PDB file of C-alpha atoms in Angstrom:
ATOM      1  CA  MET A  71     141.954  25.099 117.750  1.00  0.00           C
ATOM      2  CA  SER A  72     140.673  28.547 117.145  1.00  0.00           C
ATOM      3  CA  ARG A  73     137.185  29.198 115.962  1.00  0.00           C
ATOM      4  CA  SER A  74     136.732  30.913 112.650  1.00  0.00           C
ATOM      5  CA  ARG A  75     134.598  34.031 112.656  1.00  0.00           C
ATOM      6  CA  PRO A  76     131.287  33.792 110.756  1.00  0.00           C
ATOM      7  CA  LEU A  77     131.191  35.653 107.498  1.00  0.00           C
ATOM      8  CA  ARG A  78     129.275  39.006 107.677  1.00  0.00           C
ATOM      9  CA  PRO A  79     126.512  39.528 105.116  1.00  0.00           C
ATOM     10  CA  THR A  80     128.219  42.528 103.572  1.00  0.00           C
ATOM     11  CA  GLY A  81     125.893  42.646 100.597  1.00  0.00           C
ATOM     12  CA  SER A  82     122.818  42.947 102.831  1.00  0.00           C
ATOM     13  CA  ASP A  83     124.412  45.744 104.891  1.00  0.00           C
ATOM     14  CA  ASP A  84     125.358  47.695 101.766  1.00  0.00           C
ATOM     15  CA  ARG A  85     121.855  47.487 100.441  1.00  0.00           C
ATOM     16  CA  GLY A  86     120.440  48.667 103.772  1.00  0.00           C
ATOM     17  CA  GLN A  87     122.718  51.650 103.833  1.00  0.00           C
ATOM     18  CA  ALA A  88     121.828  52.488 100.259  1.00  0.00           C
ATOM     19  CA  HIS A  89     118.085  52.352 101.032  1.00  0.00           C
ATOM     20  CA  THR A  90     118.604  54.566 104.075  1.00  0.00           C
ATOM     21  CA  LEU A  91     120.537  57.097 102.031  1.00  0.00           C
ATOM     22  CA  GLU A  92     117.901  57.067  99.285  1.00  0.00           C
ATOM     23  CA  ALA A  93     115.131  57.652 101.820  1.00  0.00           C
ATOM     24  CA  PHE A  94     117.064  60.562 103.344  1.00  0.00           C
ATOM     25  CA  VAL A  95     117.660  62.168  99.943  1.00  0.00           C
ATOM     26  CA  ALA A  96     114.015  61.652  98.959  1.00  0.00           C
ATOM     27  CA  ALA A  97     112.876  63.364 102.164  1.00  0.00           C
ATOM     28  CA  ILE A  98     115.128  66.338 101.452  1.00  0.00           C
ATOM     29  CA  LEU A  99     113.805  66.598  97.897  1.00  0.00           C
ATOM     30  CA  LEU A 100     110.205  66.378  99.125  1.00  0.00           C
ATOM     31  CA  VAL A 101     110.688  69.150 101.668  1.00  0.00           C
ATOM     32  CA  ALA A 102     112.474  71.320  99.110  1.00  0.00           C
ATOM     33  CA  GLY A 103     109.685  70.754  96.582  1.00  0.00           C
ATOM     34  CA  LEU A 104     106.967  71.667  99.063  1.00  0.00           C
ATOM     35  CA  THR A 105     108.849  74.808 100.105  1.00  0.00           C
ATOM     36  CA  PHE A 106     109.223  75.921  96.490  1.00  0.00           C
ATOM     37  CA  ALA A 107     105.558  75.223  95.734  1.00  0.00           C
ATOM     38  CA  LEU A 108     104.381  77.255  98.718  1.00  0.00           C
ATOM     39  CA  GLN A 109     106.594  80.179  97.760  1.00  0.00           C
ATOM     40  CA  ALA A 110     105.388  80.070  94.163  1.00  0.00           C
ATOM     41  CA  THR A 111     101.670  79.958  94.978  1.00  0.00           C
ATOM     42  CA  ALA A 112     101.412  82.157  98.075  1.00  0.00           C
ATOM     43  CA  VAL A 113      99.798  85.579  97.580  1.00  0.00           C
ATOM     44  CA  THR A 114     102.275  87.831  99.296  1.00  0.00           C
ATOM     45  CA  PRO A 115     101.719  91.522 100.122  1.00  0.00           C
ATOM     46  CA  LEU A 116     104.181  92.382  97.365  1.00  0.00           C
ATOM     47  CA  SER A 117     102.259  90.479  94.696  1.00  0.00           C
ATOM     48  CA  ALA A 118      98.985  92.020  95.836  1.00  0.00           C
ATOM     49  CA  SER A 119     100.392  95.537  95.755  1.00  0.00           C
ATOM     50  CA  THR A 120     101.840  94.917  92.307  1.00  0.00           C
ATOM     51  CA  SER A 121      98.422  93.840  91.047  1.00  0.00           C
ATOM     52  CA  ASN A 122      96.733  96.847  92.655  1.00  0.00           C
ATOM     53  CA  GLN A 123      99.325  99.176  91.179  1.00  0.00           C
ATOM     54  CA  HIS A 124      98.650  97.783  87.722  1.00  0.00           C
ATOM     55  CA  ILE A 125      94.907  98.389  88.109  1.00  0.00           C
ATOM     56  CA  GLU A 126      95.502 101.897  89.448  1.00  0.00           C
ATOM     57  CA  ASN A 127      97.772 102.703  86.512  1.00  0.00           C
ATOM     58  CA  GLN A 128      95.078 101.552  84.089  1.00  0.00           C
ATOM     59  CA  GLN A 129      92.413 103.653  85.794  1.00  0.00           C
ATOM     60  CA  ARG A 130      94.660 106.726  85.905  1.00  0.00           C
ATOM     61  CA  ALA A 131      95.478 106.334  82.211  1.00  0.00           C
ATOM     62  CA  ALA A 132      91.772 105.992  81.360  1.00  0.00           C
ATOM     63  CA  ALA A 133      90.861 109.102  83.387  1.00  0.00           C
ATOM     64  CA  THR A 134      93.695 111.121  81.867  1.00  0.00           C
ATOM     65  CA  GLY A 135      92.786 110.058  78.356  1.00  0.00           C
ATOM     66  CA  LEU A 136      89.126 110.863  78.888  1.00  0.00           C
ATOM     67  CA  LEU A 137      89.922 114.359  80.151  1.00  0.00           C
ATOM     68  CA  GLU A 138      92.347 115.095  77.324  1.00  0.00           C
ATOM     69  CA  THR A 139      89.890 113.891  74.685  1.00  0.00           C
ATOM     70  CA  SER A 140      86.979 115.792  76.238  1.00  0.00           C
ATOM     71  CA  ALA A 141      89.062 118.963  76.435  1.00  0.00           C
ATOM     72  CA  ALA A 142      90.151 118.620  72.797  1.00  0.00           C
ATOM     73  CA  ASN A 143      86.628 118.140  71.415  1.00  0.00           C
ATOM     74  CA  GLY A 144      84.981 120.792  73.622  1.00  0.00           C
ATOM     75  CA  ASP A 145      82.909 118.417  75.770  1.00  0.00           C
ATOM     76  CA  LEU A 146      84.761 119.329  78.949  1.00  0.00           C
ATOM     77  CA  ARG A 147      84.244 123.064  78.436  1.00  0.00           C
ATOM     78  CA  GLU A 148      80.553 122.480  77.807  1.00  0.00           C
ATOM     79  CA  ALA A 149      80.309 120.434  81.017  1.00  0.00           C
ATOM     80  CA  VAL A 150      81.943 122.991  83.334  1.00  0.00           C
ATOM     81  CA  LEU A 151      79.613 125.662  81.919  1.00  0.00           C
ATOM     82  CA  ASP A 152      76.490 123.501  82.180  1.00  0.00           C
ATOM     83  CA  TRP A 153      75.515 125.402  85.303  1.00  0.00           C
ATOM     84  CA  HIS A 154      72.096 126.744  86.213  1.00  0.00           C
ATOM     85  CA  PRO A 155      72.722 130.224  87.692  1.00  0.00           C
ATOM     86  CA  GLY A 156      69.564 130.047  89.779  1.00  0.00           C
ATOM     87  CA  ASN A 157      66.453 132.162  89.996  1.00  0.00           C
ATOM     88  CA  ALA A 158      63.484 132.712  92.293  1.00  0.00           C
ATOM     89  CA  THR A 159      62.461 129.036  92.157  1.00  0.00           C
ATOM     90  CA  VAL A 160      65.660 127.099  91.357  1.00  0.00           C
ATOM     91  CA  SER A 161      68.887 127.090  93.345  1.00  0.00           C
ATOM     92  CA  PRO A 162      72.186 127.458  91.481  1.00  0.00           C
ATOM     93  CA  GLY A 163      73.884 124.195  90.582  1.00  0.00           C
ATOM     94  CA  PHE A 164      74.993 121.674  88.015  1.00  0.00           C
ATOM     95  CA  ASP A 165      71.864 119.668  88.785  1.00  0.00           C
ATOM     96  CA  PRO A 166      68.865 122.028  88.939  1.00  0.00           C
ATOM     97  CA  SER A 167      66.420 119.180  89.578  1.00  0.00           C
ATOM     98  CA  THR A 168      66.943 119.180  93.333  1.00  0.00           C
ATOM     99  CA  GLU A 169      67.397 121.811  96.015  1.00  0.00           C
ATOM    100  CA  GLU A 170      69.306 119.474  98.359  1.00  0.00           C
ATOM    101  CA  ARG A 171      72.474 119.478  96.283  1.00  0.00           C
ATOM    102  CA  ALA A 172      74.036 121.136  93.272  1.00  0.00           C
ATOM    103  CA  TYR A 173      75.642 118.003  91.818  1.00  0.00           C
ATOM    104  CA  TYR A 174      74.922 114.527  90.455  1.00  0.00           C
ATOM    105  CA  THR A 175      75.226 111.330  92.504  1.00  0.00           C
ATOM    106  CA  ARG A 176      74.314 108.389  90.240  1.00  0.00           C
ATOM    107  CA  GLY A 177      76.688 108.969  87.363  1.00  0.00           C
ATOM    108  CA  GLY A 178      77.848 111.614  84.962  1.00  0.00           C
ATOM    109  CA  PRO A 179      75.859 114.736  84.057  1.00  0.00           C
ATOM    110  CA  PRO A 180      73.437 114.584  81.108  1.00  0.00           C
ATOM    111  CA  ASN A 181      75.883 115.820  78.493  1.00  0.00           C
ATOM    112  CA  ALA A 182      78.637 114.426  76.272  1.00  0.00           C
ATOM    113  CA  PHE A 183      81.238 114.547  79.044  1.00  0.00           C
ATOM    114  CA  GLY A 184      78.907 112.685  81.392  1.00  0.00           C
ATOM    115  CA  ASP A 185      78.173 110.063  78.736  1.00  0.00           C
ATOM    116  CA  ALA A 186      81.918 109.492  78.315  1.00  0.00           C
ATOM    117  CA  LEU A 187      82.331 109.117  82.098  1.00  0.00           C
ATOM    118  CA  ASP A 188      79.557 106.537  82.275  1.00  0.00           C
ATOM    119  CA  ARG A 189      80.888 104.525  79.325  1.00  0.00           C
ATOM    120  CA  THR A 190      84.457 104.559  80.586  1.00  0.00           C
ATOM    121  CA  PHE A 191      83.865 103.930  84.293  1.00  0.00           C
ATOM    122  CA  LEU A 192      80.289 103.371  85.443  1.00  0.00           C
ATOM    123  CA  ASP A 193      79.619 100.585  82.927  1.00  0.00           C
ATOM    124  CA  ARG A 194      82.722  98.808  84.291  1.00  0.00           C
ATOM    125  CA  ARG A 195      81.582  99.200  87.915  1.00  0.00           C
ATOM    126  CA  ILE A 196      84.123 101.920  88.626  1.00  0.00           C
ATOM    127  CA  ALA A 197      82.857 104.825  90.723  1.00  0.00           C
ATOM    128  CA  PHE A 198      83.993 108.390  90.209  1.00  0.00           C
ATOM    129  CA  ASN A 199      83.769 111.863  91.662  1.00  0.00           C
ATOM    130  CA  VAL A 200      84.252 115.007  89.587  1.00  0.00           C
ATOM    131  CA  TYR A 201      85.322 118.351  91.029  1.00  0.00           C
ATOM    132  CA  VAL A 202      85.941 121.710  89.411  1.00  0.00           C
ATOM    133  CA  GLN A 203      88.658 123.655  91.185  1.00  0.00           C
ATOM    134  CA  TYR A 204      88.856 127.398  90.636  1.00  0.00           C
ATOM    135  CA  HIS A 205      90.853 130.384  91.828  1.00  0.00           C
ATOM    136  CA  VAL A 206      89.461 132.917  94.273  1.00  0.00           C
ATOM    137  CA  ASP A 207      90.438 136.535  94.734  1.00  0.00           C
ATOM    138  CA  PRO A 208      90.974 137.510  97.451  1.00  0.00           C
ATOM    139  CA  VAL A 209      92.044 134.223  99.008  1.00  0.00           C
ATOM    140  CA  THR A 210      89.788 132.468 101.488  1.00  0.00           C
ATOM    141  CA  ALA A 211      89.943 133.145 105.220  1.00  0.00           C
ATOM    142  CA  ASP A 212      92.354 130.245 105.762  1.00  0.00           C
ATOM    143  CA  GLY A 213      94.681 131.539 103.059  1.00  0.00           C
ATOM    144  CA  THR A 214      93.653 129.037 100.391  1.00  0.00           C
ATOM    145  CA  PRO A 215      93.877 130.534  96.883  1.00  0.00           C
ATOM    146  CA  VAL A 216      91.539 127.930  95.360  1.00  0.00           C
ATOM    147  CA  LYS A 217      88.176 126.374  96.098  1.00  0.00           C
ATOM    148  CA  ARG A 218      86.223 123.633  94.372  1.00  0.00           C
ATOM    149  CA  GLN A 219      82.709 122.876  93.216  1.00  0.00           C
ATOM    150  CA  VAL A 220      81.374 119.322  93.119  1.00  0.00           C
ATOM    151  CA  MET A 221      79.996 118.172  89.766  1.00  0.00           C
ATOM    152  CA  VAL A 222      79.582 114.450  90.586  1.00  0.00           C
ATOM    153  CA  ASP A 223      79.753 112.782  93.998  1.00  0.00           C
ATOM    154  CA  MET A 224      79.303 108.991  94.009  1.00  0.00           C
ATOM    155  CA  GLY A 225      80.661 108.458  97.502  1.00  0.00           C
ATOM    156  CA  THR A 226      83.866 108.252  99.499  1.00  0.00           C
ATOM    157  CA  PRO A 227      86.858 107.109  97.425  1.00  0.00           C
ATOM    158  CA  SER A 228      88.705 103.975  98.519  1.00  0.00           C
ATOM    159  CA  ASP A 229      92.370 103.879  99.526  1.00  0.00           C
ATOM    160  CA  ASN A 230      93.249 102.765  95.990  1.00  0.00           C
ATOM    161  CA  ALA A 231      91.546 105.707  94.256  1.00  0.00           C
ATOM    162  CA  VAL A 232      93.464 107.578  91.571  1.00  0.00           C
ATOM    163  CA  THR A 233      93.166 111.149  90.308  1.00  0.00           C
ATOM    164  CA  ALA A 234      93.557 112.907  86.960  1.00  0.00           C
ATOM    165  CA  SER A 235      93.060 116.570  86.104  1.00  0.00           C
ATOM    166  CA  GLN A 236      92.734 118.982  83.185  1.00  0.00           C
ATOM    167  CA  SER A 237      92.760 122.792  83.153  1.00  0.00           C
ATOM    168  CA  ILE A 238      90.468 125.056  81.131  1.00  0.00           C
ATOM    169  CA  ALA A 239      90.671 128.832  80.932  1.00  0.00           C
ATOM    170  CA  VAL A 240      87.374 130.695  80.504  1.00  0.00           C
ATOM    171  CA  SER A 241      87.008 134.318  79.455  1.00  0.00           C
ATOM    172  CA  ASN A 242      84.532 137.015  80.451  1.00  0.00           C
ATOM    173  CA  ASP A 243      82.528 136.537  77.273  1.00  0.00           C
ATOM    174  CA  THR A 244      82.243 132.749  77.704  1.00  0.00           C
ATOM    175  CA  THR A 245      78.573 131.747  77.783  1.00  0.00           C
ATOM    176  CA  LEU A 246      76.809 129.182  79.912  1.00  0.00           C
ATOM    177  CA  THR A 247      75.593 125.963  78.275  1.00  0.00           C
ATOM    178  CA  ALA A 248      72.714 125.108  80.643  1.00  0.00           C
ATOM    179  CA  ASP A 249      69.285 124.881  79.027  1.00  0.00           C
ATOM    180  CA  GLY A 250      67.699 128.317  78.823  1.00  0.00           C
ATOM    181  CA  PHE A 251      70.907 130.182  79.667  1.00  0.00           C
ATOM    182  CA  GLU A 252      73.023 129.570  76.584  1.00  0.00           C
ATOM    183  CA  GLY A 253      73.319 133.273  75.810  1.00  0.00           C
ATOM    184  CA  ARG A 254      74.385 134.496  79.248  1.00  0.00           C
ATOM    185  CA  THR A 255      78.038 135.359  79.608  1.00  0.00           C
ATOM    186  CA  LEU A 256      80.021 134.769  82.766  1.00  0.00           C
ATOM    187  CA  GLU A 257      80.587 138.495  83.052  1.00  0.00           C
ATOM    188  CA  ALA A 258      76.827 139.136  82.959  1.00  0.00           C
ATOM    189  CA  VAL A 259      76.129 136.434  85.537  1.00  0.00           C
ATOM    190  CA  ALA A 260      78.792 137.828  87.879  1.00  0.00           C
ATOM    191  CA  ALA A 261      77.184 141.275  87.641  1.00  0.00           C
ATOM    192  CA  ASP A 262      73.659 139.949  88.341  1.00  0.00           C
ATOM    193  CA  PRO A 263      72.856 139.930  92.090  1.00  0.00           C
ATOM    194  CA  ASP A 264      70.110 137.348  91.515  1.00  0.00           C
ATOM    195  CA  ALA A 265      72.345 134.885  89.644  1.00  0.00           C
ATOM    196  CA  GLU A 266      75.409 132.907  90.606  1.00  0.00           C
ATOM    197  CA  PHE A 267      78.283 131.087  88.934  1.00  0.00           C
ATOM    198  CA  TYR A 268      80.421 128.944  91.193  1.00  0.00           C
ATOM    199  CA  ALA A 269      83.718 130.556  90.143  1.00  0.00           C
ATOM    200  CA  PRO A 270      84.232 134.330  90.557  1.00  0.00           C
ATOM    201  CA  PRO A 271      86.110 136.611  88.141  1.00  0.00           C
ATOM    202  CA  VAL A 272      89.730 136.986  89.216  1.00  0.00           C
ATOM    203  CA  ASP A 273      91.352 138.922  86.395  1.00  0.00           C
ATOM    204  CA  ASP A 274      90.919 142.482  85.197  1.00  0.00           C
ATOM    205  CA  GLY A 275      91.712 141.326  81.672  1.00  0.00           C
ATOM    206  CA  PRO A 276      89.712 139.084  79.351  1.00  0.00           C
ATOM    207  CA  THR A 277      90.370 135.917  81.407  1.00  0.00           C
ATOM    208  CA  TYR A 278      87.536 135.212  83.812  1.00  0.00           C
ATOM    209  CA  ASN A 279      89.081 132.275  85.688  1.00  0.00           C
ATOM    210  CA  VAL A 280      91.084 129.098  85.183  1.00  0.00           C
ATOM    211  CA  LEU A 281      89.087 125.972  85.992  1.00  0.00           C
ATOM    212  CA  GLU A 282      90.753 122.656  86.768  1.00  0.00           C
ATOM    213  CA  VAL A 283      88.616 119.537  86.456  1.00  0.00           C
ATOM    214  CA  TYR A 284      89.558 116.629  88.722  1.00  0.00           C
ATOM    215  CA  ILE A 285      88.342 113.082  88.297  1.00  0.00           C
ATOM    216  CA  VAL A 286      88.757 110.655  91.213  1.00  0.00           C
ATOM    217  CA  VAL A 287      88.055 107.021  90.283  1.00  0.00           C
ATOM    218  CA  TRP A 288      87.990 103.793  92.296  1.00  0.00           C
ATOM    219  CA  ARG A 289      86.594 100.285  91.917  1.00  0.00           C
ATOM    220  CA  MET A 290      83.256  99.692  93.640  1.00  0.00           C
TER     221      MET A 290
END
């Protein structure tokens, strides 16, 4: 008489397989969720550069707007001519209060253009340098047709610094705006051996020189 085989608990096996499958799927979903979360929250070089580019664009736009506004209302012209030509006791420079340098180091010059620089940048903890580039004739010994004079030097710009510029043409009869020298023309200063203006005359006509003001800004 043959023995009958015992019945297998098929229901229990099916449930075990189902639990195993559920655990496997849950593990996959957990790993996928963690991977997505890490990708979404990680600060990648691309996201950092995008943020930096946005800040740089804002600073460049602010510098460009400041220069355009200052040029339109005459503040920029006044600033580039706010130069002490020097005498027996004072060296030539934008800042006649010191003999060590001819420029400012703690912010903008004491005029409307300098006030605009301080409001736009310094009050927001953004440093800036200001240079006035001018043409020379004849060219310098290394063949460079332009040189520059520092108006403001607040330090070495960072790698993320941005630049904006604005040109101004000045004529021979343009007068200085520095205190005590408001009536002196550039032509008269150039002819005076005891006085000095940073840019020389380069044109036989009425144009004295073309000055280009550069602002370099960066976050402190």
